[in-house]
Amino acid sequence: MTGEPDGPEDRLRRFATIWSRAVFPVTSTSLTRPELEQQLLPLARRLSDALKARTFDAAVGQAVGAALVAAHCTHPEALSRSLDCVDAYLVLYCGEDGPQEALRTRSARLQHAMAAGFAGALRERTLAEQEAISQAALNARSTVAEALHASEARFRAVFEGAAIGIGIADLEGNILQVNGALLRMFGGSEQGVRGRKVPEWTHPEDAPQVWRLYEELVRGEREHYHVEKAFYRPDGTALWTNLTVSLLRDADGRPQYQLALMEDTTERRLLNLRLRYEATHDALTGLPNRTLFFERLEKAVSGGNDQRFGLCYLDLDGFKTINDSLGHAAGDRLLVEVADRLQSCATAPGEMVARLGGDEFVALTTGPDTEREVDALADRIMNALVTPVRIDGRELTVRGSIGIVEGPAGERGPAEVLRSADITMYRAKSAGGNRFELADPEADARAITRHGLTTALPAALDRGEFFIEYQPLVHLGDGSVHGAEALVRWLHPQHGVLGPDRFIPLAEHTGLIVPLGRWVLEQSVRQACQWQERHADSGPLRINVNLSPCQLTHPGLVQDTVDILEREGLDAEALCLEVTESALIGADDDLLKPLRRLAEMGVDIALDDFGTGYSNLANLRRLPVSILKLDRSFTQGMQQFPADPVDLKIVEGIVSLAHSLDLAVTVEGVETGAQAEQLRILGCDTAQGWYYARPGPPERLHELALVDATG
């Protein structure tokens, strides 16, 4: 032995060996067990390939099921054992390192397809056998007298030796003869079977056309029919069959007998039901899964004009914390308990509960009055979650957020309804959780737009859809242009020009803010260099660039800034990085370290939106800032004359404090001359706002600077 692990081919052969050992005892064949294994090996290979294929192909499983029939594995037990082997060993020996849950789902679907292929092939074989039996029976009844004995012997051999149940009755429905296979199906005596007429063999699940076809046949209007039919056994259990009934005529063509052939499909039907259940129900909780829920939802939303539907989309709040702290086993037990509680909430006709996956559940109600019923259902769900769940001696509080969609059937598809419920659920979660919200089409549209912008952001940066506008910073003492703040814009192909409030939060959420911020810094520094060349005689123009909280924590912030300044040739003193006050509240030394390094290089650090973060003013001494940018909310009261005296006192105090700490003060949102003059009197250093200029292209700053330089 080499000690090397088995390769894929070795594992495939091992699977084929197990399969052959399982089905060989119930297979009518002259082959030896190893020979049967060689026949099953290519079938095993096809199943293995189908298990790992990119897309699922049911035809592969159907072909394997049909191949079992061709290999004489026609006994129902052969199919059952084959499917058991596939269920237990296919993923184990052929799944390699793929995602186990997805592979087991694919394996279950392959089993379902195998059963279907086996049934189809066996049915075709049965029909062919039925035709031969019908011909033999007719020949036996109509042969000339001198050949009667030989014909009867041949008929009897076929009749008794057939593996399927056979019965012969007259046109009045009296059962004349039955073979051993049919008796074994019903588990009774021949007298018990022959003592009943054919029309008495009814069952509640008979299809409407079964007895209409029977009447047409005994009247001579049709030659045969084929249906799936259930019968009652003497013990009250159900026998499911593929039933083929043919009309036998005499030599003159007159209807004389009816011949029934029955294939016992009970086990296969139960297997199909089991596979269907496994394919449509969640393995952990037993609730209907996403597949079955979508079937029900599609039926609900496409109902009649008088029908309505209501959907509750539930997501547990803080479930990840439970998984992380107590382990997935505890999380699974919590999900099972939640599923049981939800199931008790939806017991009325037209209601169902399903698990979509993870900690996401849905409850559906249908009927004419779902506007009231869906609210009541959501209330029941919220109340059911109130009681804590005990797991491993701990009491876990369960909270959930619910999004509700309600409306008439026929207006929206299932995917649109579920998307709206999902969006609404996240709206409830963002509002604090442990509550439910009703769907709002306008909120849905905004969320969909946000999602579209989020997905388009990376490509937009690559395609050069972003551009920068510059708003001048004006010195309040002499009115000269001191510099400009860089403000990024997005020229979206469909939505036009978007301001930073529309996409900066999305960029921060996705992490794209880091490359976007680096691009803005690079473009702004390059533009500042061009201004320096044009205004070499009038003093340098500074450039202010905003930093997001994500950029502050990025390890490459300092090095990126140094590289850009050196590459473009701009002095560090000409750059100011603006950081919002809220981003620095409670900041530790690790967060402040890159800002301190930049400040030591000569880069100014401005504390943006000062006054909105309720920070401790004493903390200003430990922050590496040189400029306070006063939020516009403090100066709005100065736009009219006389100015608000409270605002005047506040601004005067802030300016005095800042100057005592050697900090410059910049004011945002200046819109009137009276406001600008009052701020100058109070001692503010620089200002920006629409009174001076709106954000615009870099050439506008050049024009303003020229006007300032020429007086």
XYZ file of C-alpha atoms in Angstrom:
711
model
C 0.000 0.000 0.000
C 1.276 3.443 -0.876
C -0.711 5.313 1.767
C -2.004 7.743 -0.844
C -5.691 8.730 -0.633
C -8.150 7.151 -3.026
C -8.632 9.027 -6.269
C -12.032 9.938 -7.787
C -12.052 6.775 -9.937
C -11.429 4.554 -6.900
C -14.258 6.182 -4.984
C -16.545 5.837 -8.010
C -15.798 2.086 -8.239
C -16.447 1.705 -4.530
C -19.857 3.346 -4.982
C -20.638 0.994 -7.901
C -19.612 -2.004 -5.774
C -21.975 -1.013 -2.955
C -24.753 -0.452 -5.473
C -24.305 -3.850 -7.141
C -24.290 -5.655 -3.788
C -27.552 -3.951 -2.845
C -29.522 -4.766 -6.010
C -28.022 -8.124 -7.041
C -30.221 -10.240 -4.696
C -33.431 -8.815 -6.222
C -32.318 -8.790 -9.869
C -33.454 -11.504 -12.315
C -30.264 -11.932 -14.325
C -27.785 -14.571 -15.382
C -24.901 -12.194 -14.672
C -22.616 -12.636 -11.720
C -22.404 -9.899 -9.123
C -19.052 -8.532 -10.470
C -20.532 -8.540 -14.007
C -23.528 -6.572 -12.747
C -21.099 -4.147 -11.080
C -19.452 -3.520 -14.466
C -22.904 -2.706 -15.906
C -23.610 -0.269 -13.061
C -20.227 1.467 -13.196
C -21.039 3.724 -16.219
C -24.390 4.534 -14.614
C -22.560 5.531 -11.423
C -20.231 7.720 -13.485
C -23.198 9.489 -15.098
C -24.713 10.161 -11.663
C -21.373 11.471 -10.388
C -21.018 13.844 -13.356
C -24.618 15.047 -12.948
C -24.058 15.649 -9.224
C -21.151 18.036 -9.908
C -22.450 19.607 -13.154
C -22.895 23.398 -13.262
C -26.615 23.042 -14.045
C -28.995 20.259 -13.081
C -30.124 17.904 -15.887
C -33.049 15.667 -14.932
C -32.592 13.672 -18.151
C -29.443 12.066 -16.721
C -31.321 10.673 -13.720
C -34.190 9.517 -15.939
C -31.755 7.734 -18.265
C -30.132 5.942 -15.318
C -33.549 4.823 -14.048
C -34.447 3.506 -17.514
C -31.084 1.729 -17.736
C -31.913 -0.198 -14.545
C -34.988 -1.631 -16.272
C -32.879 -2.525 -19.329
C -30.485 -4.357 -16.976
C -33.437 -6.487 -15.725
C -33.502 -4.689 -12.357
C -37.297 -4.515 -12.618
C -38.275 -5.591 -9.136
C -39.673 -2.620 -7.123
C -37.180 -3.492 -4.393
C -34.346 -2.962 -6.897
C -35.425 0.658 -7.391
C -35.857 1.232 -3.669
C -32.401 -0.181 -2.893
C -30.829 1.815 -5.731
C -32.302 5.069 -4.450
C -31.203 4.247 -0.901
C -27.632 3.742 -2.178
C -27.694 7.028 -4.091
C -29.096 8.838 -1.044
C -26.499 7.395 1.344
C -23.326 7.139 -0.748
C -23.403 9.322 -3.910
C -22.432 12.570 -2.139
C -20.043 10.686 0.186
C -18.003 9.051 -2.607
C -18.547 11.420 -5.540
C -19.219 14.839 -3.976
C -15.540 15.517 -3.227
C -15.231 18.869 -1.383
C -18.268 20.612 -2.827
C -20.960 22.401 -0.740
C -22.673 19.535 1.102
C -26.148 21.042 1.388
C -26.285 21.907 -2.319
C -24.940 18.442 -3.252
C -27.566 16.697 -1.109
C -30.310 18.771 -2.720
C -28.920 17.822 -6.162
C -28.771 14.140 -5.052
C -32.439 14.220 -3.977
C -33.449 15.638 -7.354
C -31.425 12.943 -9.132
C -33.250 10.291 -7.087
C -36.573 11.780 -8.108
C -35.514 11.744 -11.774
C -34.286 8.112 -11.479
C -37.650 7.039 -10.070
C -39.430 8.812 -12.923
C -37.169 7.212 -15.541
C -37.565 3.779 -13.957
C -41.363 4.169 -13.917
C -41.478 5.289 -17.540
C -39.288 2.456 -18.784
C -41.198 -0.135 -16.753
C -44.482 1.225 -18.078
C -43.301 0.883 -21.661
C -42.175 -2.655 -20.940
C -45.536 -3.394 -19.290
C -47.464 -2.101 -22.292
C -45.426 -4.289 -24.594
C -46.010 -7.274 -22.328
C -49.713 -6.434 -22.145
C -49.941 -6.415 -25.908
C -48.333 -9.841 -26.094
C -50.619 -11.197 -23.384
C -53.684 -9.701 -25.033
C -52.791 -11.323 -28.330
C -52.055 -14.662 -26.681
C -55.329 -14.567 -24.748
C -57.336 -13.657 -27.827
C -55.625 -16.361 -29.866
C -56.274 -18.874 -27.098
C -59.988 -18.058 -27.094
C -60.411 -18.025 -30.858
C -58.247 -20.866 -32.144
C -59.820 -23.796 -33.872
C -60.869 -26.764 -31.760
C -58.013 -29.047 -32.799
C -55.424 -26.468 -31.484
C -57.370 -25.559 -28.357
C -55.302 -27.562 -25.910
C -51.939 -26.229 -27.167
C -53.205 -22.637 -27.261
C -54.660 -22.883 -23.774
C -51.350 -24.214 -22.494
C -49.457 -21.329 -24.048
C -51.929 -18.800 -22.655
C -51.769 -20.369 -19.200
C -47.975 -20.212 -19.212
C -47.992 -16.507 -20.072
C -50.907 -15.809 -17.717
C -49.386 -17.437 -14.655
C -45.765 -16.549 -15.326
C -46.267 -12.814 -15.794
C -44.780 -10.545 -13.122
C -47.711 -8.125 -13.378
C -51.241 -8.707 -12.165
C -53.697 -9.970 -14.811
C -57.456 -10.313 -14.574
C -60.113 -11.294 -17.112
C -63.758 -10.270 -16.766
C -66.842 -10.382 -18.954
C -68.556 -7.251 -20.192
C -70.960 -7.289 -17.235
C -67.980 -6.895 -14.895
C -67.916 -10.464 -13.532
C -64.294 -11.394 -12.764
C -63.551 -14.721 -14.463
C -59.851 -15.331 -13.930
C -56.971 -13.717 -11.999
C -53.324 -14.712 -11.887
C -51.096 -15.200 -8.858
C -49.382 -11.836 -9.195
C -52.715 -10.017 -8.929
C -53.725 -12.059 -5.883
C -50.449 -11.201 -4.169
C -51.047 -7.510 -4.851
C -54.396 -7.611 -3.077
C -53.190 -9.994 -0.357
C -56.403 -12.021 -0.423
C -57.862 -15.261 -1.679
C -59.004 -15.844 -5.230
C -62.623 -16.094 -4.077
C -62.314 -12.749 -2.284
C -61.130 -11.106 -5.493
C -63.463 -12.923 -7.885
C -66.468 -12.385 -5.640
C -66.672 -8.689 -6.551
C -67.702 -7.093 -9.838
C -65.390 -4.607 -11.557
C -67.657 -1.537 -10.958
C -67.415 -2.203 -7.222
C -63.656 -1.508 -7.185
C -64.049 2.223 -6.580
C -61.719 4.454 -4.585
C -62.153 8.070 -3.352
C -59.088 9.192 -5.321
C -60.327 7.833 -8.679
C -59.890 10.409 -11.430
C -63.208 11.570 -12.931
C -62.460 9.961 -16.301
C -61.696 6.451 -14.955
C -65.245 5.089 -15.002
C -66.209 7.020 -18.139
C -63.384 5.224 -19.970
C -64.525 1.918 -18.497
C -68.087 2.407 -19.762
C -66.839 3.313 -23.235
C -64.704 0.149 -23.342
C -67.436 -2.317 -22.316
C -69.757 -0.694 -24.888
C -67.147 -1.410 -27.561
C -66.460 2.286 -28.216
C -62.753 2.048 -27.376
C -60.171 -0.731 -27.533
C -58.157 0.052 -24.404
C -57.306 2.724 -21.850
C -54.460 3.371 -19.400
C -54.886 5.143 -16.042
C -53.308 5.429 -12.608
C -55.799 3.945 -10.147
C -55.969 3.105 -6.455
C -57.734 0.073 -4.947
C -58.566 -0.944 -1.412
C -56.877 -4.085 -0.112
C -58.852 -6.327 2.276
C -56.970 -4.797 5.243
C -58.070 -1.297 4.236
C -54.679 -0.105 2.923
C -54.336 1.464 -0.516
C -52.893 -0.355 -3.540
C -51.753 2.049 -6.269
C -51.426 0.670 -9.789
C -50.710 1.544 -13.366
C -53.831 -0.031 -14.861
C -54.224 -0.975 -18.517
C -57.601 -2.387 -19.627
C -58.103 -3.830 -23.114
C -61.187 -5.082 -24.943
C -61.049 -8.648 -26.331
C -63.241 -9.412 -29.345
C -64.253 -12.771 -30.854
C -63.470 -13.969 -34.388
C -66.379 -11.927 -35.733
C -65.191 -8.740 -34.020
C -67.855 -8.709 -31.316
C -66.726 -7.488 -27.824
C -66.441 -10.506 -25.540
C -64.081 -9.944 -22.588
C -62.069 -7.254 -20.847
C -58.447 -7.861 -19.909
C -56.850 -5.856 -17.061
C -53.116 -5.583 -16.434
C -51.945 -4.055 -13.141
C -48.468 -2.876 -12.219
C -48.084 -2.317 -8.462
C -46.714 1.240 -8.037
C -47.481 1.674 -4.327
C -43.857 1.622 -3.179
C -42.753 3.854 -6.015
C -45.562 6.288 -5.269
C -44.613 6.400 -1.588
C -40.990 6.916 -2.589
C -41.941 9.741 -4.931
C -44.001 11.306 -2.175
C -41.043 11.019 0.202
C -38.684 12.541 -2.348
C -41.210 15.265 -3.098
C -41.516 15.988 0.615
C -37.753 16.155 1.068
C -37.420 18.413 -1.967
C -40.109 20.817 -0.722
C -39.551 20.857 3.055
C -36.781 22.202 5.243
C -34.666 19.411 6.725
C -34.104 21.209 10.044
C -37.569 22.533 10.933
C -39.881 20.425 8.767
C -41.526 23.588 7.444
C -42.190 24.056 3.721
C -39.047 25.394 2.056
C -38.490 28.109 -0.555
C -39.517 25.810 -3.429
C -42.938 24.897 -2.004
C -43.518 28.424 -0.739
C -42.948 29.874 -4.214
C -45.452 27.377 -5.642
C -48.069 28.491 -3.111
C -47.211 32.175 -3.519
C -47.440 31.948 -7.306
C -50.865 30.356 -6.985
C -51.954 33.015 -4.469
C -50.856 36.053 -6.502
C -52.397 34.704 -9.720
C -55.815 33.932 -8.220
C -59.218 35.295 -9.209
C -60.269 38.936 -9.162
C -61.986 38.620 -5.769
C -58.958 37.062 -4.118
C -56.300 38.841 -2.057
C -53.138 37.736 -0.336
C -51.047 38.833 2.626
C -47.379 38.019 3.213
C -45.293 38.419 6.394
C -41.523 38.230 5.852
C -39.738 37.596 9.185
C -36.034 37.896 9.947
C -34.752 37.285 13.476
C -32.873 40.192 15.038
C -29.384 39.376 16.288
C -29.432 35.711 15.289
C -25.808 35.832 14.102
C -24.745 36.790 17.613
C -26.376 33.632 18.988
C -24.619 31.476 16.393
C -21.278 33.129 17.087
C -21.513 33.016 20.877
C -23.339 29.726 21.563
C -22.555 27.758 18.404
C -24.577 26.590 15.427
C -26.153 23.690 17.338
C -27.796 26.147 19.733
C -28.781 28.318 16.776
C -30.435 25.340 15.096
C -32.419 24.514 18.246
C -33.565 28.121 18.401
C -34.713 27.969 14.776
C -36.669 24.753 15.456
C -38.419 26.395 18.424
C -39.225 29.516 16.379
C -40.575 27.317 13.551
C -42.893 25.501 15.996
C -44.208 28.797 17.323
C -44.767 30.202 13.841
C -46.605 27.066 12.774
C -49.017 27.516 15.667
C -49.740 31.050 14.414
C -50.891 29.984 10.921
C -53.521 27.292 11.367
C -56.492 28.869 9.570
C -57.475 27.769 6.032
C -55.392 29.571 3.427
C -52.451 30.166 5.816
C -48.990 28.627 5.669
C -45.554 29.170 7.191
C -42.254 28.396 5.421
C -38.545 28.771 6.051
C -36.655 30.473 3.229
C -33.236 29.769 4.712
C -31.045 30.884 7.600
C -33.204 32.829 10.060
C -35.685 34.021 7.429
C -39.300 32.803 7.594
C -42.458 33.733 5.711
C -46.148 33.434 6.561
C -48.763 33.565 3.805
C -52.504 34.096 4.087
C -55.052 34.117 1.257
C -58.733 34.957 0.945
C -61.058 37.903 0.375
C -60.204 39.779 3.620
C -56.431 39.597 3.956
C -56.117 43.332 4.744
C -57.314 42.566 8.269
C -56.020 38.982 8.501
C -52.388 39.741 7.638
C -52.135 42.355 10.431
C -53.619 39.853 12.871
C -51.172 37.218 11.645
C -48.213 39.571 12.180
C -49.483 40.347 15.694
C -49.717 36.636 16.505
C -46.156 36.094 15.263
C -44.758 38.984 17.328
C -46.604 37.740 20.428
C -45.348 34.193 19.835
C -41.757 35.439 19.937
C -42.155 37.273 23.252
C -41.556 34.253 25.504
C -37.800 33.561 25.857
C -36.408 30.266 24.560
C -34.487 28.049 26.991
C -31.381 26.441 25.468
C -28.664 24.758 27.532
C -29.893 26.413 30.700
C -29.946 29.881 29.133
C -32.987 32.001 28.409
C -32.634 33.579 24.973
C -34.764 36.565 24.059
C -36.131 36.277 20.538
C -36.844 39.392 18.512
C -37.854 39.694 14.903
C -38.514 42.246 12.161
C -41.426 41.693 9.780
C -42.164 43.188 6.388
C -45.819 42.954 5.310
C -47.102 42.975 1.734
C -50.841 42.798 1.091
C -52.849 43.267 -2.057
C -55.172 41.854 -4.701
C -54.203 38.830 -6.756
C -53.247 39.277 -10.386
C -51.308 42.547 -10.124
C -47.771 41.391 -9.225
C -45.636 38.305 -9.710
C -44.278 36.219 -6.807
C -40.700 37.497 -7.208
C -41.858 41.131 -7.054
C -44.012 40.445 -3.985
C -41.180 38.706 -2.139
C -38.730 41.484 -3.041
C -41.137 44.097 -1.669
C -41.567 42.098 1.554
C -37.792 41.724 1.901
C -37.231 45.466 1.418
C -39.983 46.265 3.936
C -38.510 43.840 6.469
C -35.133 45.592 6.280
C -36.914 48.907 6.727
C -38.408 47.533 9.971
C -34.969 46.269 11.019
C -33.289 49.638 10.328
C -36.003 51.345 12.415
C -34.837 49.406 15.487
C -36.240 45.928 14.872
C -38.778 43.971 16.934
C -41.592 45.487 14.886
C -43.431 45.142 11.605
C -43.825 47.584 8.731
C -46.261 47.734 5.828
C -44.921 47.832 2.290
C -44.658 51.274 0.710
C -44.263 51.416 -3.107
C -42.279 54.656 -2.894
C -39.924 53.209 -0.274
C -39.562 50.085 -2.433
C -38.629 52.223 -5.421
C -36.017 54.104 -3.391
C -34.546 50.847 -2.098
C -34.428 49.367 -5.597
C -32.723 52.521 -6.856
C -30.202 52.311 -4.006
C -29.506 48.699 -4.881
C -29.052 49.620 -8.548
C -26.656 52.410 -7.634
C -24.725 50.088 -5.304
C -24.212 47.468 -7.981
C -23.277 50.124 -10.565
C -20.690 51.878 -8.382
C -17.601 49.743 -9.193
C -18.126 49.929 -12.950
C -18.879 53.669 -12.719
C -15.423 54.329 -11.280
C -13.806 52.254 -14.030
C -15.833 54.052 -16.730
C -14.887 57.513 -15.458
C -18.454 58.572 -14.565
C -17.328 60.570 -11.512
C -16.213 64.194 -11.675
C -15.314 66.889 -9.157
C -16.777 70.339 -8.570
C -15.013 72.937 -6.446
C -16.568 75.426 -4.009
C -14.375 78.421 -3.138
C -13.154 79.095 0.387
C -13.093 82.863 0.949
C -11.021 84.782 3.515
C -13.512 86.859 5.531
C -10.935 89.523 6.351
C -10.250 90.743 2.806
C -12.617 88.646 0.643
C -9.769 86.908 -1.174
C -10.120 83.352 -2.511
C -8.263 81.174 -0.047
C -8.771 77.836 -1.778
C -11.581 75.401 -2.547
C -13.309 72.282 -1.246
C -13.442 69.309 -3.643
C -16.951 67.848 -3.955
C -17.366 64.631 -5.954
C -20.338 64.101 -8.281
C -21.587 61.063 -10.228
C -22.796 61.531 -13.800
C -25.101 58.502 -13.885
C -26.238 57.295 -17.365
C -29.899 57.065 -16.286
C -30.292 59.316 -13.224
C -28.161 62.248 -14.330
C -25.875 64.117 -11.930
C -26.026 62.671 -8.399
C -24.754 64.503 -5.332
C -22.548 62.796 -2.730
C -25.496 62.250 -0.359
C -26.915 59.775 -2.931
C -23.867 57.538 -3.292
C -21.223 58.205 -0.616
C -23.124 56.162 2.055
C -23.419 53.316 -0.481
C -19.714 53.538 -1.269
C -18.909 53.389 2.455
C -21.167 50.366 2.917
C -19.526 48.455 0.052
C -15.948 49.532 0.772
C -15.656 51.317 -2.585
C -15.157 54.576 -0.707
C -11.442 53.744 -0.354
C -10.592 53.621 -4.098
C -13.104 56.406 -4.796
C -11.579 58.593 -2.072
C -8.073 57.896 -3.400
C -9.223 58.966 -6.883
C -10.784 62.179 -5.528
C -7.587 62.992 -3.612
C -5.422 62.376 -6.674
C -7.595 64.494 -8.992
C -7.901 67.309 -6.439
C -4.156 67.469 -5.758
C -3.478 67.530 -9.494
C -5.968 70.387 -9.892
C -4.360 72.298 -7.006
C -0.996 72.038 -8.792
C -2.524 73.574 -11.916
C -3.921 76.452 -9.821
C -0.502 77.003 -8.268
C 1.051 77.356 -11.715
C -1.571 79.922 -12.779
C -1.461 81.971 -9.559
C 2.200 81.800 -8.611
C 2.241 85.559 -7.967
C -0.920 85.762 -5.847
C -0.134 83.063 -3.311
C -0.985 79.364 -3.181
C -4.561 78.149 -3.365
C -5.346 75.373 -0.905
C -7.444 72.298 -1.631
C -9.769 70.706 0.936
C -10.654 66.985 0.487
C -13.141 65.025 2.607
C -12.148 61.780 4.335
C -14.775 59.169 5.251
C -14.585 57.056 8.456
C -13.694 54.018 6.306
C -10.691 55.856 4.861
C -9.517 56.796 8.339
C -9.189 53.135 9.312
C -7.593 52.052 6.028
C -3.925 51.142 6.561
C -2.825 52.765 3.302
C -4.151 56.266 4.054
C -0.842 57.913 4.979
C 1.234 56.215 2.284
C -1.370 56.924 -0.433
C -1.435 60.605 0.551
C 2.372 60.869 0.566
C 2.646 59.117 -2.805
C 0.061 61.402 -4.431
C 1.629 64.604 -3.081
C 5.114 63.559 -4.236
C 3.936 62.337 -7.635
C 2.006 65.540 -8.397
C 4.546 67.853 -6.759
C 2.214 69.628 -4.286
C 3.423 70.867 -0.916
C 1.728 69.200 2.048
C 0.814 72.662 3.418
C -1.505 73.173 0.418
C -3.672 70.192 1.356
C -6.399 70.077 3.994
C -8.179 66.820 4.863
C -11.665 67.235 6.337
C -12.923 64.683 8.895
C -16.415 64.825 10.390
C -16.667 65.424 14.120
C -18.824 62.297 14.575
C -16.038 60.124 13.151
C -13.640 61.254 15.881
C -15.935 61.078 18.927
C -14.260 58.698 21.350
C -11.420 58.026 18.893
C -8.530 56.089 20.403
C -4.841 56.614 19.707
C -4.767 53.967 16.964
C -7.388 55.902 14.974
C -5.698 59.248 15.567
C -2.198 57.999 14.732
C -2.468 58.361 10.889
C -3.987 61.845 11.297
C -1.116 62.854 13.596
C 1.430 61.605 11.055
C -0.239 63.623 8.291
C -0.388 66.715 10.514
C 3.320 66.346 11.329
C 4.010 66.348 7.564
C 2.251 69.743 7.264
C -1.186 68.601 6.064
C -3.984 70.561 7.742
C -6.720 68.500 9.412
C -10.148 70.152 9.587
C -12.891 69.015 11.985
C -15.969 69.116 9.722
C -19.583 69.688 10.864
C -18.323 70.889 14.238
C -21.119 71.244 16.797
C -23.258 68.324 15.554
C -21.418 65.499 17.288
C -21.798 66.683 20.918
C -18.135 65.988 21.517
C -16.385 67.095 24.647
C -14.730 70.431 23.863
C -11.804 69.434 26.040
C -11.050 66.654 23.533
C -10.073 69.273 20.967
C -6.676 69.524 22.622
C -5.863 65.868 21.929
C -7.082 65.909 18.316
C -4.499 66.705 15.596
C -6.728 69.348 13.999
C -5.865 72.875 12.936
C -9.251 74.035 11.569
C -12.825 73.900 12.876
C -15.544 73.922 10.213
C -18.623 75.266 11.965
C -21.852 73.518 10.976
C -24.339 75.700 9.095
C -27.043 75.117 11.707
C -25.305 77.625 14.016
C -25.316 80.442 11.467
C -28.769 80.140 9.866
C -30.126 82.646 12.404
C -27.709 85.249 11.004
C -29.214 85.294 7.534
C -31.770 87.924 8.636
C -31.282 91.240 10.390
C -31.164 91.472 13.299
C -29.325 88.194 13.863
C -30.491 85.659 16.459
C -28.676 86.720 19.660
C -28.391 83.113 20.901
C -26.622 82.065 17.691
C -24.324 85.072 17.991
C -23.294 84.094 21.518
C -22.710 80.454 20.552
C -20.583 81.306 17.506
C -18.669 83.966 19.444
C -17.851 81.401 22.144
C -16.741 78.766 19.663
C -14.527 81.235 17.769
C -12.960 82.438 21.004
C -12.301 78.865 22.128
C -10.866 77.865 18.742
C -8.523 80.839 18.536
C -7.325 80.212 22.082
C -6.339 76.722 20.895
C -4.649 78.155 17.769
C -7.402 76.746 15.538
C -8.792 78.558 12.498
C -12.575 78.699 12.007
C -14.309 78.073 8.694
C -18.068 78.565 8.319
C -20.249 76.628 5.869
C -23.545 77.630 4.296
C -23.074 81.398 4.015
C -25.932 82.665 1.846
C -26.335 86.415 2.498
C -24.118 89.449 2.783
C -25.448 90.250 6.254
C -24.500 86.764 7.398
C -20.977 87.111 5.945
C -20.463 90.488 7.605
C -21.660 89.267 10.987
C -19.310 86.265 10.807
C -16.423 88.587 9.944
C -17.192 90.730 12.961
C -17.288 87.624 15.177
C -13.761 86.753 14.036
C -14.357 83.763 11.741
C -11.432 83.203 9.392
C -12.848 81.716 6.176
C -16.265 80.916 4.771
C -17.957 79.133 1.903
C -21.495 79.123 0.573
C -23.773 80.203 -2.217
C -23.260 83.869 -1.328
C -19.768 83.555 -2.809
C -20.254 80.792 -5.407
C -21.929 77.477 -5.893
C -19.768 74.385 -6.508
C -18.586 74.397 -10.102
C -15.815 73.431 -12.514
C -12.195 74.305 -11.678
C -12.187 77.140 -14.262
C -14.722 79.094 -12.186
C -12.303 79.217 -9.248
C -9.667 80.491 -11.666
C -12.009 83.312 -12.720
C -12.817 84.208 -9.096
C -9.137 84.248 -8.223
C -8.409 86.563 -11.158
C -11.149 88.958 -10.084
C -9.741 88.924 -6.564
C -6.191 89.515 -7.818
C -7.193 92.487 -9.990
C -9.166 94.073 -7.198
